[in-house]
mmCIF file with all atom_site columns, C-alpha atoms in Angstrom:
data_model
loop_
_atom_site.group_PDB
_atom_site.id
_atom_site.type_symbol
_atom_site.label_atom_id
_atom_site.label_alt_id
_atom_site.label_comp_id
_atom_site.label_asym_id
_atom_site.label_entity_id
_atom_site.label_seq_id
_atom_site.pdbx_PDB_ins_code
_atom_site.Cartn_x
_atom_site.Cartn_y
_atom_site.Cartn_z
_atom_site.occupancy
_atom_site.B_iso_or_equiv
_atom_site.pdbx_formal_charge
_atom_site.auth_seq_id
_atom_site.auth_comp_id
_atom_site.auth_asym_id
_atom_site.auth_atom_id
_atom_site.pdbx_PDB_model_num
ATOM 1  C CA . UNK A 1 1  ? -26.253 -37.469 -18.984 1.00 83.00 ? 192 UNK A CA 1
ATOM 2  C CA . UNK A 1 2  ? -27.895 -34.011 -18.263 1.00 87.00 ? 193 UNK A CA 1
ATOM 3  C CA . UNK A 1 3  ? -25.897 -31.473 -16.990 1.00 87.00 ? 194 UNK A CA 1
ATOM 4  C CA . UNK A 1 4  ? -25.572 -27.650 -17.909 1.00 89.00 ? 195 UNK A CA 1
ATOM 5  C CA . UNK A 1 5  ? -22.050 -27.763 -16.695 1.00 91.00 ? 196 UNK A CA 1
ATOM 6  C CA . UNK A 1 6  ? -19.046 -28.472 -18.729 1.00 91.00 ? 197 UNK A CA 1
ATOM 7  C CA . UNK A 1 7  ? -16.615 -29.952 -16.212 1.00 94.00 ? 198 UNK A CA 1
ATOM 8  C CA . UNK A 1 8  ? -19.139 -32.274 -14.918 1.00 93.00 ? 199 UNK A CA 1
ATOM 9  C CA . UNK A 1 9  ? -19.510 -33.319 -18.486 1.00 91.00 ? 200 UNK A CA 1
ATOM 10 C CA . UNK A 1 10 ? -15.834 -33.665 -18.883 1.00 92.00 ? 201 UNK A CA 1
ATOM 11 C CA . UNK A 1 11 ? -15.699 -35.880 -15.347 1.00 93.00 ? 202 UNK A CA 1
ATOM 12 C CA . UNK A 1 12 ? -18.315 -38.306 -16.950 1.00 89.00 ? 203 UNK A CA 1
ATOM 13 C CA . UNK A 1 13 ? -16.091 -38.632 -20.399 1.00 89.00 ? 204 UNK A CA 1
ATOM 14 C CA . UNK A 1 14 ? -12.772 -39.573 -17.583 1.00 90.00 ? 205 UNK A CA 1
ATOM 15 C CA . UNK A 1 15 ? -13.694 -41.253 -15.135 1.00 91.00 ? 206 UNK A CA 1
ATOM 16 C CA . UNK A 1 16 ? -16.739 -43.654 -16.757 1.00 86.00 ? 207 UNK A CA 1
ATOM 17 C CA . UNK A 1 17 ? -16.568 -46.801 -18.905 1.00 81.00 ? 208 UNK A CA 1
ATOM 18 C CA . UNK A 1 18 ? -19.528 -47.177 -21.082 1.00 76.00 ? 209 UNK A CA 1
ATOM 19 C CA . UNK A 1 19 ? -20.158 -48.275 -24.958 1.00 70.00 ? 210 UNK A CA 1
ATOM 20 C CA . UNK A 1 20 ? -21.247 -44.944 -25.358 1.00 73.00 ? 211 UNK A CA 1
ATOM 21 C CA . UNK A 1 21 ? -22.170 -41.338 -23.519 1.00 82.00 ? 212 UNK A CA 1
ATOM 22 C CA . UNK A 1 22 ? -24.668 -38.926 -25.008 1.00 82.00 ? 213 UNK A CA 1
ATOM 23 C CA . UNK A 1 23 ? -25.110 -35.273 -23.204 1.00 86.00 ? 214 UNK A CA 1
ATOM 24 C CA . UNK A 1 24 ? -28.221 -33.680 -23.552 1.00 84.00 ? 215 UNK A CA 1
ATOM 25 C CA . UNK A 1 25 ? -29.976 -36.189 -25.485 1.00 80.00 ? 216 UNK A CA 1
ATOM 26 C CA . UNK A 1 26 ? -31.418 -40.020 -24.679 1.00 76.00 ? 217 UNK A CA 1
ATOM 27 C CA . UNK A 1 27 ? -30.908 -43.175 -26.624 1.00 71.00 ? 218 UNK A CA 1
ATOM 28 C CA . UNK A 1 28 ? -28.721 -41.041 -29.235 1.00 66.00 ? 219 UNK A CA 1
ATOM 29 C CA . UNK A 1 29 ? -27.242 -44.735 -30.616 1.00 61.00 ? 220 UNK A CA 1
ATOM 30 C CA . UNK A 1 30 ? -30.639 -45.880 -32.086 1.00 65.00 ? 221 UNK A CA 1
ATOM 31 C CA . UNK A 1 31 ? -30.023 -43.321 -34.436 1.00 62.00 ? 222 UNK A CA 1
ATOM 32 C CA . UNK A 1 32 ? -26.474 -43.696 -35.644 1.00 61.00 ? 223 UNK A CA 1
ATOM 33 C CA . UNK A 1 33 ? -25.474 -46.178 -38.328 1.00 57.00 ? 224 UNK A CA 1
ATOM 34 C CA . UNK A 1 34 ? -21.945 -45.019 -37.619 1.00 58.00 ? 225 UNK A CA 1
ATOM 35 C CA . UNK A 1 35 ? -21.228 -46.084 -34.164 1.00 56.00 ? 226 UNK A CA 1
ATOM 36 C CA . UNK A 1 36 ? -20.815 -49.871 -33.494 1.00 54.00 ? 227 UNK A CA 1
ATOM 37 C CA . UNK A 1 37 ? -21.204 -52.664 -31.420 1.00 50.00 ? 228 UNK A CA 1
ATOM 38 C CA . UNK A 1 38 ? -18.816 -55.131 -29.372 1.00 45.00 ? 229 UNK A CA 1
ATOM 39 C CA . UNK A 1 39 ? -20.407 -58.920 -29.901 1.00 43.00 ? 230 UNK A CA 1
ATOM 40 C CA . UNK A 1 40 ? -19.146 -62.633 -30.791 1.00 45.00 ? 231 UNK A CA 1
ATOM 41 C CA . UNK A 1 41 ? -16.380 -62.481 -33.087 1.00 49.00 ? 232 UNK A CA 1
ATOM 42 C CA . UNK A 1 42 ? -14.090 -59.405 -32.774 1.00 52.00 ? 233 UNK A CA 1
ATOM 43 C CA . UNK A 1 43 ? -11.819 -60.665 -30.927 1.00 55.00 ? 234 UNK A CA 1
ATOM 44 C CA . UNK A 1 44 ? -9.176  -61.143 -33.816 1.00 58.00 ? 235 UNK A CA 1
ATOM 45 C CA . UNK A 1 45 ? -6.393  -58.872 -35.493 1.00 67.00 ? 236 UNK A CA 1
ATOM 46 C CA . UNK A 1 46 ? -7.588  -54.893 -35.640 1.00 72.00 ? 237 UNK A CA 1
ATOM 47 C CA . UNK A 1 47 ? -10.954 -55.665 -34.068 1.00 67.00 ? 238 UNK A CA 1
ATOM 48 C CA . UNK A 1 48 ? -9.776  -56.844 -31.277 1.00 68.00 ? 239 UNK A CA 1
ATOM 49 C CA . UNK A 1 49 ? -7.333  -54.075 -30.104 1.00 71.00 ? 240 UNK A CA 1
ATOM 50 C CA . UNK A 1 50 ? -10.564 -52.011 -30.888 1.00 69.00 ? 241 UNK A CA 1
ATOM 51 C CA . UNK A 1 51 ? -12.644 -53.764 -28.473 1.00 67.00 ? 242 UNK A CA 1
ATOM 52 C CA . UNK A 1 52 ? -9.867  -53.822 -26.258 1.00 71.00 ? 243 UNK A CA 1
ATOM 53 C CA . UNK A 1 53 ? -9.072  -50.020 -26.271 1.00 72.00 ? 244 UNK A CA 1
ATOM 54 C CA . UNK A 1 54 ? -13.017 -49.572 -24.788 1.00 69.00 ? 245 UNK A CA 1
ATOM 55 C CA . UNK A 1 55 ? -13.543 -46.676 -27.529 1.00 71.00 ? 246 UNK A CA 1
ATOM 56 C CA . UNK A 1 56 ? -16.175 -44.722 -26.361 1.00 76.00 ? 247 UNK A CA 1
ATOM 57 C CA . UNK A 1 57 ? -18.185 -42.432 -28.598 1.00 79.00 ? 248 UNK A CA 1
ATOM 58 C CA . UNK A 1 58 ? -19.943 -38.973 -27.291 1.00 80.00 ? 249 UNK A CA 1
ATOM 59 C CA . UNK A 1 59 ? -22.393 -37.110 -27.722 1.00 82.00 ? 250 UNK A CA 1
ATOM 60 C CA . UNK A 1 60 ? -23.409 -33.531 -27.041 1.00 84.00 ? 251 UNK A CA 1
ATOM 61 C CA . UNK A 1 61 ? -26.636 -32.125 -27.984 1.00 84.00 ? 252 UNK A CA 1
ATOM 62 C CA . UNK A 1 62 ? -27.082 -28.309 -25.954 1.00 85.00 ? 253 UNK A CA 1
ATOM 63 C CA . UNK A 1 63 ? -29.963 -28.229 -23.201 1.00 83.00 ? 254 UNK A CA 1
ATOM 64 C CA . UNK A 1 64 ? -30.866 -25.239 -24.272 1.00 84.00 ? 255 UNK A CA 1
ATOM 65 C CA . UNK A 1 65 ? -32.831 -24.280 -26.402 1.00 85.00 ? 256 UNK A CA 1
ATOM 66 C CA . UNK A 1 66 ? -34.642 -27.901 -25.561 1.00 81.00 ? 257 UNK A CA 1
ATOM 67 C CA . UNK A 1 67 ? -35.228 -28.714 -29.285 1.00 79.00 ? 258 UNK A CA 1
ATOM 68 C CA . UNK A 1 68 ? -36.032 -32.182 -28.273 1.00 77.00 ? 259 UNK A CA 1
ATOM 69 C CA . UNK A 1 69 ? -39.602 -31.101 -26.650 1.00 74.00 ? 260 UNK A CA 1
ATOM 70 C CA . UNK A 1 70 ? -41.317 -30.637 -29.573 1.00 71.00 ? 261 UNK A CA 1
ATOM 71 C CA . UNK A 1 71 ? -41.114 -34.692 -30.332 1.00 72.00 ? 262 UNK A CA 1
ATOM 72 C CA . UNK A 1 72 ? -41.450 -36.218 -27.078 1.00 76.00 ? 263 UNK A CA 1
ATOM 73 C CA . UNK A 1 73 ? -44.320 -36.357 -25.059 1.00 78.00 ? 264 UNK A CA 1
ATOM 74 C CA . UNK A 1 74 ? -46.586 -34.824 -23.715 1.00 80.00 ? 265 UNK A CA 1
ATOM 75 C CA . UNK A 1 75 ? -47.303 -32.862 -26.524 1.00 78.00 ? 266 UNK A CA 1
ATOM 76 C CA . UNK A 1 76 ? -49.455 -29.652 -25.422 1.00 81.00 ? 267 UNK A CA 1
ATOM 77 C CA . UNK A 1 77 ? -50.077 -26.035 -27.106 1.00 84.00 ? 268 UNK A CA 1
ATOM 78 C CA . UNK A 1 78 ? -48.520 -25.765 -30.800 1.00 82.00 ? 269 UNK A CA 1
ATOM 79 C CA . UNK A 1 79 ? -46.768 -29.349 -30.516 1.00 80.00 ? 270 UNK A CA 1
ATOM 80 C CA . UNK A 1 80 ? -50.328 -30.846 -30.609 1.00 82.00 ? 271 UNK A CA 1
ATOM 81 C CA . UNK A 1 81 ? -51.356 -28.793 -33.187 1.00 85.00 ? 272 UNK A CA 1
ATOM 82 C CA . UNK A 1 82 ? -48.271 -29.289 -35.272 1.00 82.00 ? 273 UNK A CA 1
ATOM 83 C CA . UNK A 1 83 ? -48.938 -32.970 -34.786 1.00 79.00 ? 274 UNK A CA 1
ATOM 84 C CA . UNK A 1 84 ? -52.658 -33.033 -35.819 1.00 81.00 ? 275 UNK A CA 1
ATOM 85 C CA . UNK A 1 85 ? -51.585 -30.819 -39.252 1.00 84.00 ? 276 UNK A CA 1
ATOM 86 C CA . UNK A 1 86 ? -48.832 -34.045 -39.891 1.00 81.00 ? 277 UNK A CA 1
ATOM 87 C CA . UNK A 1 87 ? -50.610 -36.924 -38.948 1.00 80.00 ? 278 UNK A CA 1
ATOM 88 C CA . UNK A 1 88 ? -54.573 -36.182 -40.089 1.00 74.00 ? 279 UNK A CA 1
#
């Protein structure tokens, strides 16, 4: 979700069910070894009042300043440059 304003943020953490909610950032799971994953076979003791309880990790990355451009595309200017230095 992408939003500059915190009680809009707050509203999405409330009132939505997901596996997991990022602000300010896209597919921010992929890189997380921490956060896991409902399947097959938790449904017993602990792990199942866990996937019961719908836990729902967030996370908040600022939109400004966008710190993200520099690694997605298209990459123009001194991102293209940076990237021809790294990858020649």
């Amino acid at each position: 979700m992408f939003s500059p304003r915190p009680e809009i943020e707050e509203r999405f953490v409330i009132e939505t069910a997901s596996g997991l909610l990022a602000f300010g950032r896209a597919l921010a799971h992929l890189d997380s070894q921490a956060m896991r994953f409902g399947g097959m076979g938790k449904y017993h003791g602990r792990a199942s009042l866990e996937v019961f309880a719908h836990a729902k990790p967030v996370v908040k990355k600022p939109l400004r300043p966008d710190t993200l451009r520099l690694v997605t595309p298209p990459y123009r200017g001194a991102e293209r440059a940076l990237l021809g230095r790294l990858f020649r």
